[in-house]
mmCIF file of C-alpha atoms in Angstrom:
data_model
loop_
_atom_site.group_PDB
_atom_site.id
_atom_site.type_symbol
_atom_site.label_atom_id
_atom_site.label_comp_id
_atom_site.label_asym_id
_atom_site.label_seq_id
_atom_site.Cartn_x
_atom_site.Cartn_y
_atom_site.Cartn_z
ATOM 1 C CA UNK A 16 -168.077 95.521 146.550
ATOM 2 C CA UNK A 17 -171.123 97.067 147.271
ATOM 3 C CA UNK A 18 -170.771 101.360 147.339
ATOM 4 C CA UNK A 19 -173.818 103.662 148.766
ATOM 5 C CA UNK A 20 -174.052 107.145 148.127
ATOM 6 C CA UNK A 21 -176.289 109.036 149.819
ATOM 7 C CA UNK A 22 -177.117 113.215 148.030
ATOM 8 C CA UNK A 23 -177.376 115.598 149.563
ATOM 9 C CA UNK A 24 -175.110 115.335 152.663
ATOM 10 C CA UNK A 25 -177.481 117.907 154.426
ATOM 11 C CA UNK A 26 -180.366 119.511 153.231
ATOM 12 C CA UNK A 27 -182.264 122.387 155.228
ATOM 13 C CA UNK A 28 -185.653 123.966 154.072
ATOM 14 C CA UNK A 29 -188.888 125.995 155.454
ATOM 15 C CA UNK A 30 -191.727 123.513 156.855
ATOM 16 C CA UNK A 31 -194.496 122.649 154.403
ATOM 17 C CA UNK A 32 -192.150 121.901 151.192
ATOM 18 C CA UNK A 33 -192.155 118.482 149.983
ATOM 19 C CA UNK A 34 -188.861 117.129 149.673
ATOM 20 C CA UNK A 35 -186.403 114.468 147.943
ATOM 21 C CA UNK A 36 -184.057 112.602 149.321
ATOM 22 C CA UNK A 37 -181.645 110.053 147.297
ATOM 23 C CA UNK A 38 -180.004 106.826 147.413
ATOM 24 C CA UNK A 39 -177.841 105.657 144.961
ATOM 25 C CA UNK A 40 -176.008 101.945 145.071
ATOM 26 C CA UNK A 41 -173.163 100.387 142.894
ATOM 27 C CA UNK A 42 -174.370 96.293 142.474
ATOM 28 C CA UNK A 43 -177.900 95.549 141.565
ATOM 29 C CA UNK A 44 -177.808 92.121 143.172
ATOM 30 C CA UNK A 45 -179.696 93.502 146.164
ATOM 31 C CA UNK A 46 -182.493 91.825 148.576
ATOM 32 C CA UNK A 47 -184.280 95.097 149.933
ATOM 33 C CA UNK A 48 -183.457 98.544 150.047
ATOM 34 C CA UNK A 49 -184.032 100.165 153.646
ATOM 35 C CA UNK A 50 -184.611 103.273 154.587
ATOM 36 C CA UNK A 51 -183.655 104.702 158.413
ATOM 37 C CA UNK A 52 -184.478 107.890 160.635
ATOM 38 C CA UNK A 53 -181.445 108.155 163.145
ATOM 39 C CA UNK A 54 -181.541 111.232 165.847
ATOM 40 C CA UNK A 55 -178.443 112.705 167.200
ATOM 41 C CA UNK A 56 -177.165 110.263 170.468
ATOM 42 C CA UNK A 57 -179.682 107.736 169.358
ATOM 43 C CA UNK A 58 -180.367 104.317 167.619
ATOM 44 C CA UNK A 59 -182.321 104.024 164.104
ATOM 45 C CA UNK A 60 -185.621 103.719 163.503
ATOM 46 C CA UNK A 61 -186.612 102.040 160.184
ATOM 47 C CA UNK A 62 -188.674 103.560 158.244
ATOM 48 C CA UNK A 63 -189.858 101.780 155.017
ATOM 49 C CA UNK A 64 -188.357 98.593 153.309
ATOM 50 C CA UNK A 65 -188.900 97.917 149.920
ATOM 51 C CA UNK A 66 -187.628 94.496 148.994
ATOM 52 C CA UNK A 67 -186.326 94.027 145.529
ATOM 53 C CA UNK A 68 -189.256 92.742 143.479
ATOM 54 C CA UNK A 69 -191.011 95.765 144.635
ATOM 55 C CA UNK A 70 -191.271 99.573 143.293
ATOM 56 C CA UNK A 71 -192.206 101.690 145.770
ATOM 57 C CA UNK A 72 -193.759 101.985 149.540
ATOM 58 C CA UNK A 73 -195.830 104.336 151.345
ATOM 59 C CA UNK A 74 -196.067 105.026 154.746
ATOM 60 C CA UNK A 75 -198.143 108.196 155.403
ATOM 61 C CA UNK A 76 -196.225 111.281 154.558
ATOM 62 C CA UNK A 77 -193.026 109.119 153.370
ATOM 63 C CA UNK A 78 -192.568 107.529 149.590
ATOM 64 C CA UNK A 79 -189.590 105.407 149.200
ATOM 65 C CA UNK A 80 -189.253 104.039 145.432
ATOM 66 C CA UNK A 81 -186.436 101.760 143.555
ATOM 67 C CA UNK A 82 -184.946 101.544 140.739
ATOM 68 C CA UNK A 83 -182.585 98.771 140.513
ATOM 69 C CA UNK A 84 -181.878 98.672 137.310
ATOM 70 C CA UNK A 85 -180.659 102.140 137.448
ATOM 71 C CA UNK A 86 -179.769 101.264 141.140
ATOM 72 C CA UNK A 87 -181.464 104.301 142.696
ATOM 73 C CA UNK A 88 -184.144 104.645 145.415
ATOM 74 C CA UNK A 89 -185.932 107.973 146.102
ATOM 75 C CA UNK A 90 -187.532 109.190 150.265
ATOM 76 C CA UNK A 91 -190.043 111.299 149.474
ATOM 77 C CA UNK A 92 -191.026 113.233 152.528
ATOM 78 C CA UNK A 93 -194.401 115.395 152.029
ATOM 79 C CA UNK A 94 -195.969 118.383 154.322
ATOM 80 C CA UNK A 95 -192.085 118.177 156.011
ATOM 81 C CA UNK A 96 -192.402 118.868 159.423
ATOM 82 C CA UNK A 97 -189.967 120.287 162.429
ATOM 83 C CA UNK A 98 -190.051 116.917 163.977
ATOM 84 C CA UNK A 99 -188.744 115.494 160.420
ATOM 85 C CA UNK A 100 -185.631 117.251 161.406
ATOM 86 C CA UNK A 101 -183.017 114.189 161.610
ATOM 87 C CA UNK A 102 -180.306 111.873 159.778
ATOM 88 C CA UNK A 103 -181.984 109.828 156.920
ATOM 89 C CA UNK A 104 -179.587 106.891 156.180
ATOM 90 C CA UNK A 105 -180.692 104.686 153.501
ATOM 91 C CA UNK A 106 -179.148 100.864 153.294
ATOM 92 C CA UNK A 107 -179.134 98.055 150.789
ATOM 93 C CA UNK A 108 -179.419 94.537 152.354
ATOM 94 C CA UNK A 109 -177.414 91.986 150.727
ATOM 95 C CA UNK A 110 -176.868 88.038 151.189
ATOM 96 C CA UNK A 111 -175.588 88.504 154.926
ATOM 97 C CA UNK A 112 -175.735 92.233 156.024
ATOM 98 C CA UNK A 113 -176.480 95.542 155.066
ATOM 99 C CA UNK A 114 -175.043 98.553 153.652
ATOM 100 C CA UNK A 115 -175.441 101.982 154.582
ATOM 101 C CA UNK A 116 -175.014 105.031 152.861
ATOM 102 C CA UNK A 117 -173.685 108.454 154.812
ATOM 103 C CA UNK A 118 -176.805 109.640 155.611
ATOM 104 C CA UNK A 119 -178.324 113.280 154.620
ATOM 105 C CA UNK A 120 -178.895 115.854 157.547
ATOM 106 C CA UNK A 121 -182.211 117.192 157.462
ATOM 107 C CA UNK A 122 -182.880 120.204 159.133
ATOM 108 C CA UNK A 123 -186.843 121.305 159.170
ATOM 109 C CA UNK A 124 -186.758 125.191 159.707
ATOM 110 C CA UNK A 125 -190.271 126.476 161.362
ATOM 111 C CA UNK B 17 -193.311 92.876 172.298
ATOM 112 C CA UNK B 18 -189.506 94.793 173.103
ATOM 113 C CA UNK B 19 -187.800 95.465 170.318
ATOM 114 C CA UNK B 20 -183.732 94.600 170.416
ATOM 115 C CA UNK B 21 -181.988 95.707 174.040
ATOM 116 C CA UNK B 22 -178.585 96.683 173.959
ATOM 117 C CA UNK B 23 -176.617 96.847 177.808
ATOM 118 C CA UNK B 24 -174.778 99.348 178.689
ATOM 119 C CA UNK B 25 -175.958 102.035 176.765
ATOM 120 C CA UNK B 26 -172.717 104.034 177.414
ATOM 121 C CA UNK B 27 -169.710 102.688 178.599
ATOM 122 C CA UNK B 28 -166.307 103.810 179.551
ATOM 123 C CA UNK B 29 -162.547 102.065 179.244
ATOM 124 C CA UNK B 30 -159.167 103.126 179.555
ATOM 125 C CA UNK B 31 -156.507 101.937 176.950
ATOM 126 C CA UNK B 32 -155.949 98.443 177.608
ATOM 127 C CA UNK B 33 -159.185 97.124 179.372
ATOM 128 C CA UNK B 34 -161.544 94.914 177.876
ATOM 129 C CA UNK B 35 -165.480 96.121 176.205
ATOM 130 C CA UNK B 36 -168.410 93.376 176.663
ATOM 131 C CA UNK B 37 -171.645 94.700 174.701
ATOM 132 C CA UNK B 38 -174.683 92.714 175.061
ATOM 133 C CA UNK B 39 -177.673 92.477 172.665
ATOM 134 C CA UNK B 40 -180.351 90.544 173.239
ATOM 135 C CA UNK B 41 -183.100 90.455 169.711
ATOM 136 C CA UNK B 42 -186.314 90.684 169.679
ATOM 137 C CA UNK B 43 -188.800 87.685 170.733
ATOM 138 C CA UNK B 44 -188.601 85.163 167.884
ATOM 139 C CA UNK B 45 -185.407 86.504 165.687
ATOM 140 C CA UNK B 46 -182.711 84.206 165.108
ATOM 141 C CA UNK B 47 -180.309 86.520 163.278
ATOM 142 C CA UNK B 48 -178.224 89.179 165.107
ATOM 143 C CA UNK B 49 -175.516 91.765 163.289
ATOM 144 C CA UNK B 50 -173.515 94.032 164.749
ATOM 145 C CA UNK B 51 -172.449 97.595 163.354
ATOM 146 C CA UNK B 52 -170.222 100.136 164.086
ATOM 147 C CA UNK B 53 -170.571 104.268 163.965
ATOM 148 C CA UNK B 54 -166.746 105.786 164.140
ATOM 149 C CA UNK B 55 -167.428 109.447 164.876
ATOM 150 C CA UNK B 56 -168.459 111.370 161.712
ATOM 151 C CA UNK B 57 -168.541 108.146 159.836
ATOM 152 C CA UNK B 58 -171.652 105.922 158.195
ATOM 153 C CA UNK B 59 -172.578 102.549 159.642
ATOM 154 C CA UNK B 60 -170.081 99.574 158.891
ATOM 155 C CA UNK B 61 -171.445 96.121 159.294
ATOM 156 C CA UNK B 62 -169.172 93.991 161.646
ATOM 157 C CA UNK B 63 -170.323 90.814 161.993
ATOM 158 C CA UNK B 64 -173.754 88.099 161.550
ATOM 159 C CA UNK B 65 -174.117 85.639 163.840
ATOM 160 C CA UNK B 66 -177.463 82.814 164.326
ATOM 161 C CA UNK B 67 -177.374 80.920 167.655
ATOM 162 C CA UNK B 68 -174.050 79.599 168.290
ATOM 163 C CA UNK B 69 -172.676 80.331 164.754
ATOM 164 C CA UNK B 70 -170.409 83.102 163.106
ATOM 165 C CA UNK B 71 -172.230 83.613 159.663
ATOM 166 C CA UNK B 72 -170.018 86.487 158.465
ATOM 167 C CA UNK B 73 -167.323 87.772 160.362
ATOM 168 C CA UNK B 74 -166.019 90.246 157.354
ATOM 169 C CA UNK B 75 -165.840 93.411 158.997
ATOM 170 C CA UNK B 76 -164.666 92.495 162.436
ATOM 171 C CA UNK B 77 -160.998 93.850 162.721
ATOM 172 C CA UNK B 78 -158.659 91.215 162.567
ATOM 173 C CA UNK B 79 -157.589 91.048 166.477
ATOM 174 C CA UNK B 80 -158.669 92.276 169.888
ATOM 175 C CA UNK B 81 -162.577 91.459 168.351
ATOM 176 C CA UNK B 82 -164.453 88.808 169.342
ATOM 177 C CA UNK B 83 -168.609 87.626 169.200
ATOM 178 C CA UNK B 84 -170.690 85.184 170.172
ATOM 179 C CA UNK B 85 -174.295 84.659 169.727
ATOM 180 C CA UNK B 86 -174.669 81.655 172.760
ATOM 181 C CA UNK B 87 -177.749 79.015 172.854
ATOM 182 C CA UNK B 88 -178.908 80.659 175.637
ATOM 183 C CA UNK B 89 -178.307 84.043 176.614
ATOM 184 C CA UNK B 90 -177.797 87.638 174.524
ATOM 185 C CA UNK B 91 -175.380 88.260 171.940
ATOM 186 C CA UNK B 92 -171.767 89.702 173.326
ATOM 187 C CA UNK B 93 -169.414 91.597 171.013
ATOM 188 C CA UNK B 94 -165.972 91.560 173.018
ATOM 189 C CA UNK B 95 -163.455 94.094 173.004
ATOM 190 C CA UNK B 96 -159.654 92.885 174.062
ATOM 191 C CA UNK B 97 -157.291 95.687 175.383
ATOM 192 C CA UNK B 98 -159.514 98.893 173.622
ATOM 193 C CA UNK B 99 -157.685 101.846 172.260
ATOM 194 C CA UNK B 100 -158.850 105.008 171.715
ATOM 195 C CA UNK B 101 -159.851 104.310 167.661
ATOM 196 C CA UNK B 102 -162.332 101.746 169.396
ATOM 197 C CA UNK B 103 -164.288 104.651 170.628
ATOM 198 C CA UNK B 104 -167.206 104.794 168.507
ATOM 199 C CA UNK B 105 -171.652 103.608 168.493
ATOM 200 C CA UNK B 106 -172.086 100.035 168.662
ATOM 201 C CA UNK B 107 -175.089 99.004 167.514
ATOM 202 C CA UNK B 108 -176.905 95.496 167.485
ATOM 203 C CA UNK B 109 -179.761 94.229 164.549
ATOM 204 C CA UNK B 110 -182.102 91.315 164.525
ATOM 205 C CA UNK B 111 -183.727 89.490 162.079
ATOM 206 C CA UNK B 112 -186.836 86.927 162.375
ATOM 207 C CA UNK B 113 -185.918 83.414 161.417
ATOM 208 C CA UNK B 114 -186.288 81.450 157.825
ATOM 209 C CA UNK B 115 -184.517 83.783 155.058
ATOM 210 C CA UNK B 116 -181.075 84.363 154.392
ATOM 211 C CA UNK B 117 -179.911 86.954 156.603
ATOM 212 C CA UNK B 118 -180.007 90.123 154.642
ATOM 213 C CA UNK B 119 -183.478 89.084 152.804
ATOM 214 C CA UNK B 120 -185.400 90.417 156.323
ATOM 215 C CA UNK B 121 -186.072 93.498 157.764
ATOM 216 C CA UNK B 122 -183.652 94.194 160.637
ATOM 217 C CA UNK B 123 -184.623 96.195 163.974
ATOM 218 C CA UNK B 124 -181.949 97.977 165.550
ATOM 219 C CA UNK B 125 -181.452 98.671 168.828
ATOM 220 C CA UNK B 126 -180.623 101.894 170.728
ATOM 221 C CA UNK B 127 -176.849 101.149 170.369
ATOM 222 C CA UNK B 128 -174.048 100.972 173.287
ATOM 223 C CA UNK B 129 -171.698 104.126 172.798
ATOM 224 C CA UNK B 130 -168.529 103.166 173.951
ATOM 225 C CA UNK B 131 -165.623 105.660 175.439
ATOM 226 C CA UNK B 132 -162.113 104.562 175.649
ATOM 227 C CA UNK B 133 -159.873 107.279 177.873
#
């Protein structure tokens, strides 16, 4: 049975820093890896998918990368901003669904 | 192009009355999922349906749960007499055609969040 653990549960830090967030999964037998920005009261937005052949994917100030050997994937957020300030869930897709991790609570402090 | 619709956005039941969610997916996907948010809790995957099929039914709770994903029409996750552990985010995915389910991206939708009093 597929476990995700998301660390740290919440993270808060000054606006500027570049940060790290992590995703780590129990079964390597994965399709893609994705990686969500939920808002309190509302739905997800996805972010970046990285489907298993792959390493790593950019989308301007975000890096997501995997490791599924080690089964680990990395959100790198650069240049964090207030408006980064949000629930980052990340979620392994297998055969028929996918599975999410807790989430960590960022909190961007101006 | 609108991304995946979800009706009501909130809605409210007492103990013992029935929940209808809709979804409809975005243009072109074949491949709707539901998940659930219990308060303080991660997403749980529920159930994957294609037109007029139940794929994977493993997390949908034994009894008062129904779906259907009809030939024509949006996607309705059914709740039978709710109680107040039903109250929780409901949230509807889509997929585009071809691959297996969980190879795709999904798109969520905004998510019905669902009272029971």
């Amino acid at each position: 049975k597929q476990e995700v653990t998301q660390i740290p549960a919440a993270l808060s830090v000054p606006e500027g820093e570049n940060l790290v967030l992590n995703c780590s999964f129990t079964d390597s037998a994965i399709y893609n890896l994705q990686w969500f920005r939920q808002d309190p009261g509302k739905g997800l937005t996805s972010l970046l998918l990285i489907q298993s052949s792959q390493r790593e994917q950019t989308s301007g100030r975000l890096n997501a990368s995997l490791d599924k050997s080690s089964g680990r994937s990395t959100l790198y957020i650069a240049a964090s901003q207030p408006g980064d300030s949000a629930t980052y869930l990340c979620a392994v897709g297998g055969a028929q669904k996918l599975v999410f991790g807790q989430g960590t609570r960022l909190t961007i402090n101006p | 192009n609108a991304g995946v619709m979800q009706n009501p956005r909130h809605l409210v039941r007492r103990r013992g009355q029935e929940a209808r969610l809709r979804c409809s997916p975005m243009k072109g996907h074949s491949h709707v999922y539901w998940y659930r948010q219990l308060p303080e809790e991660g997403l749980k995957f529920m159930v994957y349906l294609q037109k007029e099929n139940i794929i994977d039914e493993s997390g949908m709770p034994k009894e008062r749960f129904s779906a259907e994903f009809p030939k024509e029409g949006p996607s309705i996750l059914r709740i039978q007499q709710v109680v107040r552990g039903d109250s929780a985010a409901y949230f509807c995915a889509s997929s585009p055609p071809g691959l297996a389910g969980g190879y795709n991206e999904q798109f969520f939708g905004p998510g019905t969040r669902l009272t029971v009093l």
